[in-house]
Structure formats: C-alpha cells, structure tokens
PDB file of C-alpha atoms in Angstrom:
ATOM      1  CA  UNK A 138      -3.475  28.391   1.885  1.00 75.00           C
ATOM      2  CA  UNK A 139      -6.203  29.324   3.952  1.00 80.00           C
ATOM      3  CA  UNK A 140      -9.109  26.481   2.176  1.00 87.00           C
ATOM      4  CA  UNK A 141     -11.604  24.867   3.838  1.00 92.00           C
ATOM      5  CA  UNK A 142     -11.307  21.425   3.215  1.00 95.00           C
ATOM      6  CA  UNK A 143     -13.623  18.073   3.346  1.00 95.00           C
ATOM      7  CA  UNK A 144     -12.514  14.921   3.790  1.00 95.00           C
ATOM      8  CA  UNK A 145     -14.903  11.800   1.847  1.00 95.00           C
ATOM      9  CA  UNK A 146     -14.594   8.524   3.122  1.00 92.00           C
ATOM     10  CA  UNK A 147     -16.650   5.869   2.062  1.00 91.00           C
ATOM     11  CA  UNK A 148     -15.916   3.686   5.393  1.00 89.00           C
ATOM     12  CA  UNK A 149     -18.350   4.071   8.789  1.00 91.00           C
ATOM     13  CA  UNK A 150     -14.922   5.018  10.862  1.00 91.00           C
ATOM     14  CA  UNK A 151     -12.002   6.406   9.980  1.00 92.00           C
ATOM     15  CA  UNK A 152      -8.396   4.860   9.746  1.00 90.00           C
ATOM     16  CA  UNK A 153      -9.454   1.163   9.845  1.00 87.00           C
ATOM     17  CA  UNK A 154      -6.296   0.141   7.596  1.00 86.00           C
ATOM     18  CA  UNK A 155      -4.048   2.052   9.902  1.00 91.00           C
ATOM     19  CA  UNK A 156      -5.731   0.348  13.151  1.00 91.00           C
ATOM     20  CA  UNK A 157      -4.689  -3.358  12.098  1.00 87.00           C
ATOM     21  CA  UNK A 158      -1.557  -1.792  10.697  1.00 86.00           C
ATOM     22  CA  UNK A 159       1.843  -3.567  12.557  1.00 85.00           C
ATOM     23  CA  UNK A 160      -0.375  -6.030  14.236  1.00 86.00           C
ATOM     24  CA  UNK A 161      -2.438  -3.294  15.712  1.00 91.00           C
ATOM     25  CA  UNK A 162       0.974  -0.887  16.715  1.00 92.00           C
ATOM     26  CA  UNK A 163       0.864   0.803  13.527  1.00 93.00           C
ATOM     27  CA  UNK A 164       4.179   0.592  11.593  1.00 91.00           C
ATOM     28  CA  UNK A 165       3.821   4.257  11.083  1.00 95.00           C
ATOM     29  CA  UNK A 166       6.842   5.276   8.950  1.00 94.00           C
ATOM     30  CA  UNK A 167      10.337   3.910   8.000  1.00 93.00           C
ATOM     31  CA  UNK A 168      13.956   6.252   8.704  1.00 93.00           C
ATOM     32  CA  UNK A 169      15.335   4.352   5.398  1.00 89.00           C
ATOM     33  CA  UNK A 170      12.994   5.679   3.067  1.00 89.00           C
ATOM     34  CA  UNK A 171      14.050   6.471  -0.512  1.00 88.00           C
ATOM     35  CA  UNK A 172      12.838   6.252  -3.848  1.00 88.00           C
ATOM     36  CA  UNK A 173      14.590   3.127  -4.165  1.00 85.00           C
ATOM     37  CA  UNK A 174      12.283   1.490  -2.157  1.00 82.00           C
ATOM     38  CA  UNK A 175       9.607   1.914  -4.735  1.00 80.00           C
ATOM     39  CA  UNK A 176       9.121  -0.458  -7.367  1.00 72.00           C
ATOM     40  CA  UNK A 177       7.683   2.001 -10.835  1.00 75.00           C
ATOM     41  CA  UNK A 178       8.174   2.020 -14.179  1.00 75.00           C
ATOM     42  CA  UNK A 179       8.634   5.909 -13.299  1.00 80.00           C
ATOM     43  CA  UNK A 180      11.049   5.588 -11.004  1.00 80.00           C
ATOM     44  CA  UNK A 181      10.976   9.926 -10.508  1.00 87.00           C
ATOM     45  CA  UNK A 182       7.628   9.358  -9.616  1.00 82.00           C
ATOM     46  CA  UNK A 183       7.793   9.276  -6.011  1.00 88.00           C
ATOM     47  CA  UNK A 184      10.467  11.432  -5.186  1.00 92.00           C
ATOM     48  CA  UNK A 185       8.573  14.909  -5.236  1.00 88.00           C
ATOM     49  CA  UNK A 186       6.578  13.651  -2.683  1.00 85.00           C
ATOM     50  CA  UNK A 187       9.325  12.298  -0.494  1.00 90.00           C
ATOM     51  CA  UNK A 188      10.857  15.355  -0.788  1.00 91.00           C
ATOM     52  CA  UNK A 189       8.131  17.601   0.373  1.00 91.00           C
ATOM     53  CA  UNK A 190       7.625  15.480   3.065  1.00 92.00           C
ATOM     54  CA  UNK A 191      10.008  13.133   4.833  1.00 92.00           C
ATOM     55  CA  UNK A 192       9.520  10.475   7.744  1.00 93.00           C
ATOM     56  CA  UNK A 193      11.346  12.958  10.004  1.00 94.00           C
ATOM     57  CA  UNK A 194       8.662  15.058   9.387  1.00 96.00           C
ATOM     58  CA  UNK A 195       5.837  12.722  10.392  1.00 96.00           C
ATOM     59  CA  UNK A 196       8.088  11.464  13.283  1.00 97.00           C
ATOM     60  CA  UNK A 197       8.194  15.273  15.025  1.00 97.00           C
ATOM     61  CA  UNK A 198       4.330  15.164  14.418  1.00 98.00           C
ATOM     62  CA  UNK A 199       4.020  11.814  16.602  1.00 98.00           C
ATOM     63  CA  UNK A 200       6.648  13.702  18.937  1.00 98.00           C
ATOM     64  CA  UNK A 201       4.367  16.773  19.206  1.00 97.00           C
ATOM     65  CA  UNK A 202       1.651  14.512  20.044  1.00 98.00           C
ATOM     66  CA  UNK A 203       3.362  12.581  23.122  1.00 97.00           C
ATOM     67  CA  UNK A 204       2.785   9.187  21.410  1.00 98.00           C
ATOM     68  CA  UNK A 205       5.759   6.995  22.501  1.00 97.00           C
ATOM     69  CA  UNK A 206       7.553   4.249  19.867  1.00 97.00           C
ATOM     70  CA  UNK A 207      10.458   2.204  19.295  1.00 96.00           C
ATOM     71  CA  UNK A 208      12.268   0.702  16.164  1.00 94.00           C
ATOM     72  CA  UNK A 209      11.987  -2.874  15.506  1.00 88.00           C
ATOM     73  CA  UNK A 210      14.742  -3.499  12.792  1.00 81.00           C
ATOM     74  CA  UNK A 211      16.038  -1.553   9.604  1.00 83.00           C
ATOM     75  CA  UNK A 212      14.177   1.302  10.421  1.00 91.00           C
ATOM     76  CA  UNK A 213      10.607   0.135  10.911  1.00 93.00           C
ATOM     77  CA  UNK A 214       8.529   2.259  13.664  1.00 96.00           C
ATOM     78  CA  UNK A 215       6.145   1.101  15.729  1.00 96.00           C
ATOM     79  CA  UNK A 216       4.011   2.626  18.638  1.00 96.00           C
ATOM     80  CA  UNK A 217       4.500   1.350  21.794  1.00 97.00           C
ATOM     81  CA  UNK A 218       1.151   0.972  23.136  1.00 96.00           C
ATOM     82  CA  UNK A 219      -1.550   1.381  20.177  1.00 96.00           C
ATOM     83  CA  UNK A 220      -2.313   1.904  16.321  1.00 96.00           C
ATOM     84  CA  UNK A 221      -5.355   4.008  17.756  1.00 97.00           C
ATOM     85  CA  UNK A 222      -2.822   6.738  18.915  1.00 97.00           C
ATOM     86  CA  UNK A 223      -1.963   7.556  15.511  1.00 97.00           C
ATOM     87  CA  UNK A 224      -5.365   7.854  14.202  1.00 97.00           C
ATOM     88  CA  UNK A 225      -6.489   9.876  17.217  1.00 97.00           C
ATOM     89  CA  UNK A 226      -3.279  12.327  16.057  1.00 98.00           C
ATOM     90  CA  UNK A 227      -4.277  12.448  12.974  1.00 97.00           C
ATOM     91  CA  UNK A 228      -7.748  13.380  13.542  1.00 97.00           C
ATOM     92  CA  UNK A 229      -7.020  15.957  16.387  1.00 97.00           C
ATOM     93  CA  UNK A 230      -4.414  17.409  13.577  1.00 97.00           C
ATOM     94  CA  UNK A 231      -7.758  17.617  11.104  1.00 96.00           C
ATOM     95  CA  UNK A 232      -9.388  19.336  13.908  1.00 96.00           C
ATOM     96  CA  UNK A 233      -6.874  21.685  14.671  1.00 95.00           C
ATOM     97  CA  UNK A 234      -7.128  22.389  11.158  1.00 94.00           C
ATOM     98  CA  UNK A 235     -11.061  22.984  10.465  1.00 95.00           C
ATOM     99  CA  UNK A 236     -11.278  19.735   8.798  1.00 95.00           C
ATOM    100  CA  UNK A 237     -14.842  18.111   8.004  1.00 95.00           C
ATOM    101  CA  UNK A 238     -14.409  14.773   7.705  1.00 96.00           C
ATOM    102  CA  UNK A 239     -17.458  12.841   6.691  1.00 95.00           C
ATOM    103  CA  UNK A 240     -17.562   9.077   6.873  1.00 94.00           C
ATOM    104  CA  UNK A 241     -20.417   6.481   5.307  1.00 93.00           C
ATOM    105  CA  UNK A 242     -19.766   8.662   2.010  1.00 94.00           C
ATOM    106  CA  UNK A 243     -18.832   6.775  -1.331  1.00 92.00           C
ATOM    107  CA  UNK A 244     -18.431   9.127  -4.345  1.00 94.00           C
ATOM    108  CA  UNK A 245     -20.676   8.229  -6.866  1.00 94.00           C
ATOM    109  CA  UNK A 246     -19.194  10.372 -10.099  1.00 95.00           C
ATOM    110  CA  UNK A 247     -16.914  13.024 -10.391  1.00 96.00           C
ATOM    111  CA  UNK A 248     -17.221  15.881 -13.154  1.00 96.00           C
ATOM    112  CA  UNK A 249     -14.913  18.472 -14.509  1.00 94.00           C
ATOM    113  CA  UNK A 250     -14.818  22.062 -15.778  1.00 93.00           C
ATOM    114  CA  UNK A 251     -12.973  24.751 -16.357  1.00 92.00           C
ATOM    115  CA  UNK A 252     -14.112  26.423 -12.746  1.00 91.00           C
ATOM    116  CA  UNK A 253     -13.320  23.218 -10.715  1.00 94.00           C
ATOM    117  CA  UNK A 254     -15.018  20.176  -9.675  1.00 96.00           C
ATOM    118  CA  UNK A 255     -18.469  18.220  -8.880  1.00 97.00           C
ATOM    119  CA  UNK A 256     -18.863  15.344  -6.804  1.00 96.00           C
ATOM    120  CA  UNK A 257     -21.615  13.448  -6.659  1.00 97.00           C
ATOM    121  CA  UNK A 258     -21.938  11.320  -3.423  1.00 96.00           C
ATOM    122  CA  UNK A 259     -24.040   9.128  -1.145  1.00 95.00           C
ATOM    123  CA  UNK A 260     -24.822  11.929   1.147  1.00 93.00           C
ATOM    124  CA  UNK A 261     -25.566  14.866  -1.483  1.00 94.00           C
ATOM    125  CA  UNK A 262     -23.438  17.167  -3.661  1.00 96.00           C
ATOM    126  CA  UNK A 263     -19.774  18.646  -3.404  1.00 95.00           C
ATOM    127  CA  UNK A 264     -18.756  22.047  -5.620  1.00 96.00           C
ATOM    128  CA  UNK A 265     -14.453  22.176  -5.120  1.00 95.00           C
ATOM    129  CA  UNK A 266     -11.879  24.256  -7.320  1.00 94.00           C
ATOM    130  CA  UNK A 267      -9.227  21.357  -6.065  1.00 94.00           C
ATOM    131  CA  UNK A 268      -9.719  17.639  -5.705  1.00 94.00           C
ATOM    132  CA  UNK A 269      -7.439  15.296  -4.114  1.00 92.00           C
ATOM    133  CA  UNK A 270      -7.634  11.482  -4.710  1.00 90.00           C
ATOM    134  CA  UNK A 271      -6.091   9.618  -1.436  1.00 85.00           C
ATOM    135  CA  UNK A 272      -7.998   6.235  -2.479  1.00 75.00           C
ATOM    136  CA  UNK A 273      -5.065   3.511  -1.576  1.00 73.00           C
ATOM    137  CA  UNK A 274      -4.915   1.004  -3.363  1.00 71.00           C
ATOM    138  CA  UNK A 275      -6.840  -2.775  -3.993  1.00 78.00           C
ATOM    139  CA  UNK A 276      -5.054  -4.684  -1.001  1.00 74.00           C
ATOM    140  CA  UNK A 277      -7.323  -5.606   1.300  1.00 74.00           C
ATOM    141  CA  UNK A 278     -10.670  -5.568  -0.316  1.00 75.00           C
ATOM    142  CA  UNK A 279     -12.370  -7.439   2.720  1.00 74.00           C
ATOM    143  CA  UNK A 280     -11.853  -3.729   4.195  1.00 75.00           C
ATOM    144  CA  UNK A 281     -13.864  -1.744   1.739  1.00 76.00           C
ATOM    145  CA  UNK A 282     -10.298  -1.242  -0.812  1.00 81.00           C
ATOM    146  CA  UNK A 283     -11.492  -0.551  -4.242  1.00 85.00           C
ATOM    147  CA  UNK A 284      -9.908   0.116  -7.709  1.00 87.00           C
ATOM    148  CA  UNK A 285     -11.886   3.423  -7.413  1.00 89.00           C
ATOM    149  CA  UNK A 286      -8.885   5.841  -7.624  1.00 89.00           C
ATOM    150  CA  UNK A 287      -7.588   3.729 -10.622  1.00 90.00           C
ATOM    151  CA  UNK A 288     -10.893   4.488 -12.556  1.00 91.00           C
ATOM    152  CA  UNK A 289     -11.313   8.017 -11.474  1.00 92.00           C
ATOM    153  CA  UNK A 290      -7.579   8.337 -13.136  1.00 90.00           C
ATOM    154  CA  UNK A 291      -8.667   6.657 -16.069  1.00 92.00           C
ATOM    155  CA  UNK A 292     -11.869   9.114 -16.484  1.00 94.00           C
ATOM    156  CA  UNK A 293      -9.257  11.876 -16.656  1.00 92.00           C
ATOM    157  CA  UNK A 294      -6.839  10.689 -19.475  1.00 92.00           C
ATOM    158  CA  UNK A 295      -4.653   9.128 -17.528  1.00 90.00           C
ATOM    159  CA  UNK A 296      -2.466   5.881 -18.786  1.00 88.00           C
ATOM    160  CA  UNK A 297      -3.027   3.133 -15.962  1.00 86.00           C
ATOM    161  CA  UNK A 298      -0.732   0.410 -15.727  1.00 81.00           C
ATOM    162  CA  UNK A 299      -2.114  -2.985 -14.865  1.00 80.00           C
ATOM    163  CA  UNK A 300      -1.949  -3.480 -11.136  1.00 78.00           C
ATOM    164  CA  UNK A 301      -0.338  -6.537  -9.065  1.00 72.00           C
ATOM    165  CA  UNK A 302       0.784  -7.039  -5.998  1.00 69.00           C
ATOM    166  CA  UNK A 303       3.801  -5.591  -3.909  1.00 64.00           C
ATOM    167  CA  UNK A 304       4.526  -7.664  -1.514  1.00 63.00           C
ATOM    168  CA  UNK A 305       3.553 -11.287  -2.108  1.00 60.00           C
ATOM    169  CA  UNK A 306       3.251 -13.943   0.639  1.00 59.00           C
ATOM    170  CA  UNK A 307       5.474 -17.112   0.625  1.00 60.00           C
ATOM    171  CA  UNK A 308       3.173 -19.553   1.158  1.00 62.00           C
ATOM    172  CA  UNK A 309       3.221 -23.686   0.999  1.00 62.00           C
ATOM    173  CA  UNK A 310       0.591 -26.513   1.003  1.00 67.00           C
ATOM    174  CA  UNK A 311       0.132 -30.555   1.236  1.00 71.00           C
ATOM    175  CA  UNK A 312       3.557 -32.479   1.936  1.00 72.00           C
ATOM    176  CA  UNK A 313       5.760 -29.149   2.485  1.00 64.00           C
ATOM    177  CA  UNK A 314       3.804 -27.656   4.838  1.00 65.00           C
ATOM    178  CA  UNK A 315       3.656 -30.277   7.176  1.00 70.00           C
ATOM    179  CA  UNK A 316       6.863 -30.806   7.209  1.00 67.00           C
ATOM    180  CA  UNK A 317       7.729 -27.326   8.266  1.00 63.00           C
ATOM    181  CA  UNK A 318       4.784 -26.865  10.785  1.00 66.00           C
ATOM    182  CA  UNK A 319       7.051 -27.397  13.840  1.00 66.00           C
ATOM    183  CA  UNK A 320       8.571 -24.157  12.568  1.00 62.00           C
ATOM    184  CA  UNK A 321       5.413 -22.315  12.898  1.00 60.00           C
ATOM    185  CA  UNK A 322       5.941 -18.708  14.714  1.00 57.00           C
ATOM    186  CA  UNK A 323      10.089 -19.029  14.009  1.00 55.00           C
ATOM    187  CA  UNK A 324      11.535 -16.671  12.464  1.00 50.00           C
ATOM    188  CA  UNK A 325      15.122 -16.723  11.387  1.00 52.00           C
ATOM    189  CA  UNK A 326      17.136 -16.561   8.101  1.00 49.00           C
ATOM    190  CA  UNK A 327      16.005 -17.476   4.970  1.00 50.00           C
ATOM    191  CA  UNK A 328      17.953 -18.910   1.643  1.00 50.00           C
ATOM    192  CA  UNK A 329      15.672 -18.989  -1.098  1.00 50.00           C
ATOM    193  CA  UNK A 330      16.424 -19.919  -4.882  1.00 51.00           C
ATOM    194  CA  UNK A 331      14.079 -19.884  -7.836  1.00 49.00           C
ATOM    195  CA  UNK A 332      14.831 -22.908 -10.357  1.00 47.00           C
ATOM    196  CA  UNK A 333      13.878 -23.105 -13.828  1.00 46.00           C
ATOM    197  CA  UNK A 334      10.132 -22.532 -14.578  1.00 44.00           C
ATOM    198  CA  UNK A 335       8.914 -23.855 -18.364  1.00 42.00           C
ATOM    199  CA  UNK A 336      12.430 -22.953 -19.440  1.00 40.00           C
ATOM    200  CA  UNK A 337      13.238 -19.694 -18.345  1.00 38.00           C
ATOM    201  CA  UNK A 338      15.124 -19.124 -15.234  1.00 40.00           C
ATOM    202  CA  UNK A 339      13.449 -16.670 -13.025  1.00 41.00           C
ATOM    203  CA  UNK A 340      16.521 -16.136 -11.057  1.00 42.00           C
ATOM    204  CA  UNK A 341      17.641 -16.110  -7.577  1.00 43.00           C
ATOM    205  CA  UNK A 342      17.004 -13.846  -4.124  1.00 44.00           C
ATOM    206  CA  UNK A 343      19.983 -13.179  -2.418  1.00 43.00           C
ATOM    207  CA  UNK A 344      20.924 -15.642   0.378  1.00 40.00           C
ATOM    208  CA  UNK A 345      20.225 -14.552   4.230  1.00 46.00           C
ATOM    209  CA  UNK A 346      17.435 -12.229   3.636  1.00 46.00           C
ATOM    210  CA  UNK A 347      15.132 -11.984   6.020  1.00 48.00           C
ATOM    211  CA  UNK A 348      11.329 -13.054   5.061  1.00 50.00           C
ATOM    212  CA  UNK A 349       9.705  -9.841   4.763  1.00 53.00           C
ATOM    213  CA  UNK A 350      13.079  -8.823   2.216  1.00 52.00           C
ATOM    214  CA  UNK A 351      12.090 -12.223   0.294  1.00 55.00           C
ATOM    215  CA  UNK A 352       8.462 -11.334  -0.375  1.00 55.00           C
ATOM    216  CA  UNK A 353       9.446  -8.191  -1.578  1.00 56.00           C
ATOM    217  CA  UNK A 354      11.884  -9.497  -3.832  1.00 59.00           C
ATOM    218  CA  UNK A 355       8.812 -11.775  -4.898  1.00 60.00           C
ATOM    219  CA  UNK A 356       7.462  -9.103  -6.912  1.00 62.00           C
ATOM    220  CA  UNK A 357       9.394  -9.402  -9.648  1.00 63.00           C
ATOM    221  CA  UNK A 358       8.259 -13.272  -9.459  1.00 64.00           C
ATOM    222  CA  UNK A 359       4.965 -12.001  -9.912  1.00 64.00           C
ATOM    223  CA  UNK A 360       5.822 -10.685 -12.994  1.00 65.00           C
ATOM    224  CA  UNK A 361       7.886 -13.472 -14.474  1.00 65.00           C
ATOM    225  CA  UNK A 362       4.782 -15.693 -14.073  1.00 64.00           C
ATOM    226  CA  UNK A 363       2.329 -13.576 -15.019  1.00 67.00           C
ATOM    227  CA  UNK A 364       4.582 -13.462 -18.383  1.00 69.00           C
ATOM    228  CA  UNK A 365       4.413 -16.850 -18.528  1.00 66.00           C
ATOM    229  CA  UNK A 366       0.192 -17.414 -17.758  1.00 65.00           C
ATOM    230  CA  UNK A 367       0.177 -14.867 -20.948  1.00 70.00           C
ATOM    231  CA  UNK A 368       2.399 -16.431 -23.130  1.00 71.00           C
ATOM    232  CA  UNK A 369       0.560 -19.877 -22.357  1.00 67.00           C
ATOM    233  CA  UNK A 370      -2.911 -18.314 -22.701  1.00 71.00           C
ATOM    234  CA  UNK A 371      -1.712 -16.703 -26.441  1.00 73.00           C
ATOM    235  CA  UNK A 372      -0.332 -20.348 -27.425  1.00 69.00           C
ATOM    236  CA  UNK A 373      -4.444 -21.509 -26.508  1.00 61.00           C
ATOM    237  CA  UNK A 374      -3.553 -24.206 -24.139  1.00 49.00           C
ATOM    238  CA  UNK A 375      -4.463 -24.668 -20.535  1.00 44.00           C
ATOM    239  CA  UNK A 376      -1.584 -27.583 -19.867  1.00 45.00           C
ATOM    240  CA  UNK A 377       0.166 -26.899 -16.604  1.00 42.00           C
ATOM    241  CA  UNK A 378       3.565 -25.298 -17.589  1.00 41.00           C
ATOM    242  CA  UNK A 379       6.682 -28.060 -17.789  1.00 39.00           C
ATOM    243  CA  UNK A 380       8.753 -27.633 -14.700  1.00 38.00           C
ATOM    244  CA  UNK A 381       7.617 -25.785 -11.231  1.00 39.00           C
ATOM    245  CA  UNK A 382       9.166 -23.045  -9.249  1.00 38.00           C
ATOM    246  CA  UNK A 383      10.563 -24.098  -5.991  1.00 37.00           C
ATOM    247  CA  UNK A 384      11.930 -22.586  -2.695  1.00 36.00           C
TER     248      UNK A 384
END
C-alpha cells in the first residue's frame, strides 16, 4: 500500500525470543497448521489470519533467502545451522522494504482520534493513521514479555479473557523425581492418566502421546484446577483439596 512504516520495540536487539527459539534452530513454522491447533473460546478467530498467510508462504520466504532446514517430526521446522538466519531474513526483508525499526523503545501511552493515532514513547512522539499491536504474549517475562498488548486492548473496549498458559510443563519433585532421574535426557512414549482430584475427575490424555502432545493436552488441566483453587477460595478455606492429581 505504499506506507512507510516503523517498527517499536521495547528490547535493545531485535528477535531475542526467536534466537532461543528450537534450542537456538528456530522452530520457524509447522506444515500441519490449522485452526484446530488453537485453543479459543472463538474458535473463527484465527482462521483469517491463517488464511491470508500460510506456512507455505513463510517457507518460500526462507527458500528465497537460501537458509537451509529439515523437519524433525509432525511437521515441525527447524534451521539447520542457526535461529540467527531467520532473524537476519527477517530484517533484510524490513530493509528491502524501507522499514525503520527502532529498538530500546517502550510505548508509554497510546491515544485515539478520529484522524489516527499518538504514541507516546521512550524516545519521543509517533503521529500514525494505522497501528498494529504485535506484543506476544506474557511467556517468558525474564525476556522483557509483558501483558502490555492485553492492556492496550483493554484501553480500546475490548473484552479480555483471563490469560493462562498453553503449554504447561510436566514436572515432578521429592521421591518421584529421583526415581526417574536415570531417565533424564530419554525420550520415548508416554501413558499418562489423570485420577480423581477433590471429587471430580479431570479425565484422561490419550495413551502413547508423545510429551510435547501431553503438555498440550495439559491445558485443559490448567483449567480444571484453576476451577477448583476458585471454588475452594469462594467456600473461604485454604485446606489442601481431598485427593491429588497423579501421572
């Protein structure tokens, strides 16, 4: 459309999520990609933007650019030699593309009228008919992640659902741990069942799933409990709930 555009980022470099990304090889897209992969209570929400544009279109950009990959499993793919190759690309493609990009910037307000836009930020004043909000999300906070995009949708009338995690770790401590640290750095098949928790059965994750397909599938474990933490909270007691979960 012929704009010029800016780029705001309140980090000193660009790209530092995508440089530890895949254990620094950048799991850059996935060929399975649907809107069923997204967990929403909107579940149209993603698919405009899925649409418009796809993994094969990224992939022919990493093509174009010479960077050579391979697939690891179920359509996961990684760059053969460094995560660094895809934020060079995508910096060259900003380039290419007149694109200021100025880092060491954190917005301090954002106001609205009918003519566009003003941004207030850390290294002076913005004026912009269009503003686009690429903020992530909270994971990570130890990397400069903030709830900012959350609140800047909030200022603007929008209905914000309360956040939690997507993927959630499977982790264990004291007597269970030990016994599996032999196993450290294995990685095999997985059965995993949930029992009863305080009475109401959480359910069960399908047998032979890998462990990244598990934590996924955690997510709605997430949920369950923090149902229950509410529900115990409202009662006014702080007794640990009768039963445990267990894997």
């Amino acid at each position: 459309r012929g704009r010029r555009v800016a780029v705001l980022d309140h980090a000193d470099e660009p790209g530092r999520k995508i440089l530890i990304s895949g254990g620094g090889r950048c799991n850059f897209t996935n060929t399975g990609t649907t809107p069923a992969n997204y967990l929403s209570a909107n579940p149209h929400f993603c698919k405009s933007a899925l649409a418009r544009y796809t993994p094969a279109d990224f992939i022919e950009m990493v093509e174009r650019h010479g960077i050579s990959y391979h697939e690891k499993e179920l359509g996961q793919l990684f760059c053969d030699e460094s995560s660094k190759q895809i934020v060079r690309m995508l910096l060259d493609e900003c380039e290419w593309a007149g694109v200021r990009i100025e880092t060491g910037c954190s917005v301090e307000s954002v106001a609205m009228d009918e003519a566009g836009f003003d941004i207030r930020t850390s290294r002076g004043a913005y004026r912009t008919a269009s503003l686009v909000v690429a903020s992530g999300g909270l994971s990570i906070p130890r990397m400069g992640a903030t709830g900012f995009g959350y609140q800047l949708a909030a200022q603007f009338g929008h209905h914000v659902l309360p956040t939690r995690a997507g993927l959630v770790p499977l982790t264990l401590g004291g007597p269970h741990a030990a016994a599996l640290a032999t196993l450290a750095g294995w990685f095999g098949l997985l059965e995993a069942r949930l029992l009863t928790f305080d009475r109401v059965v959480l359910g069960a994750l399908a047998v032979g799933d890998d462990l990244p397909a598990v934590a996924d599938r955690m997510e709605a474990v997430v949920v369950a409990l923090d149902r229950l933490l509410d529900a115990r909270d409202r009662a006014g007691t702080r007794q640990q709930p009768a039963g445990e979960a267990a894997l």
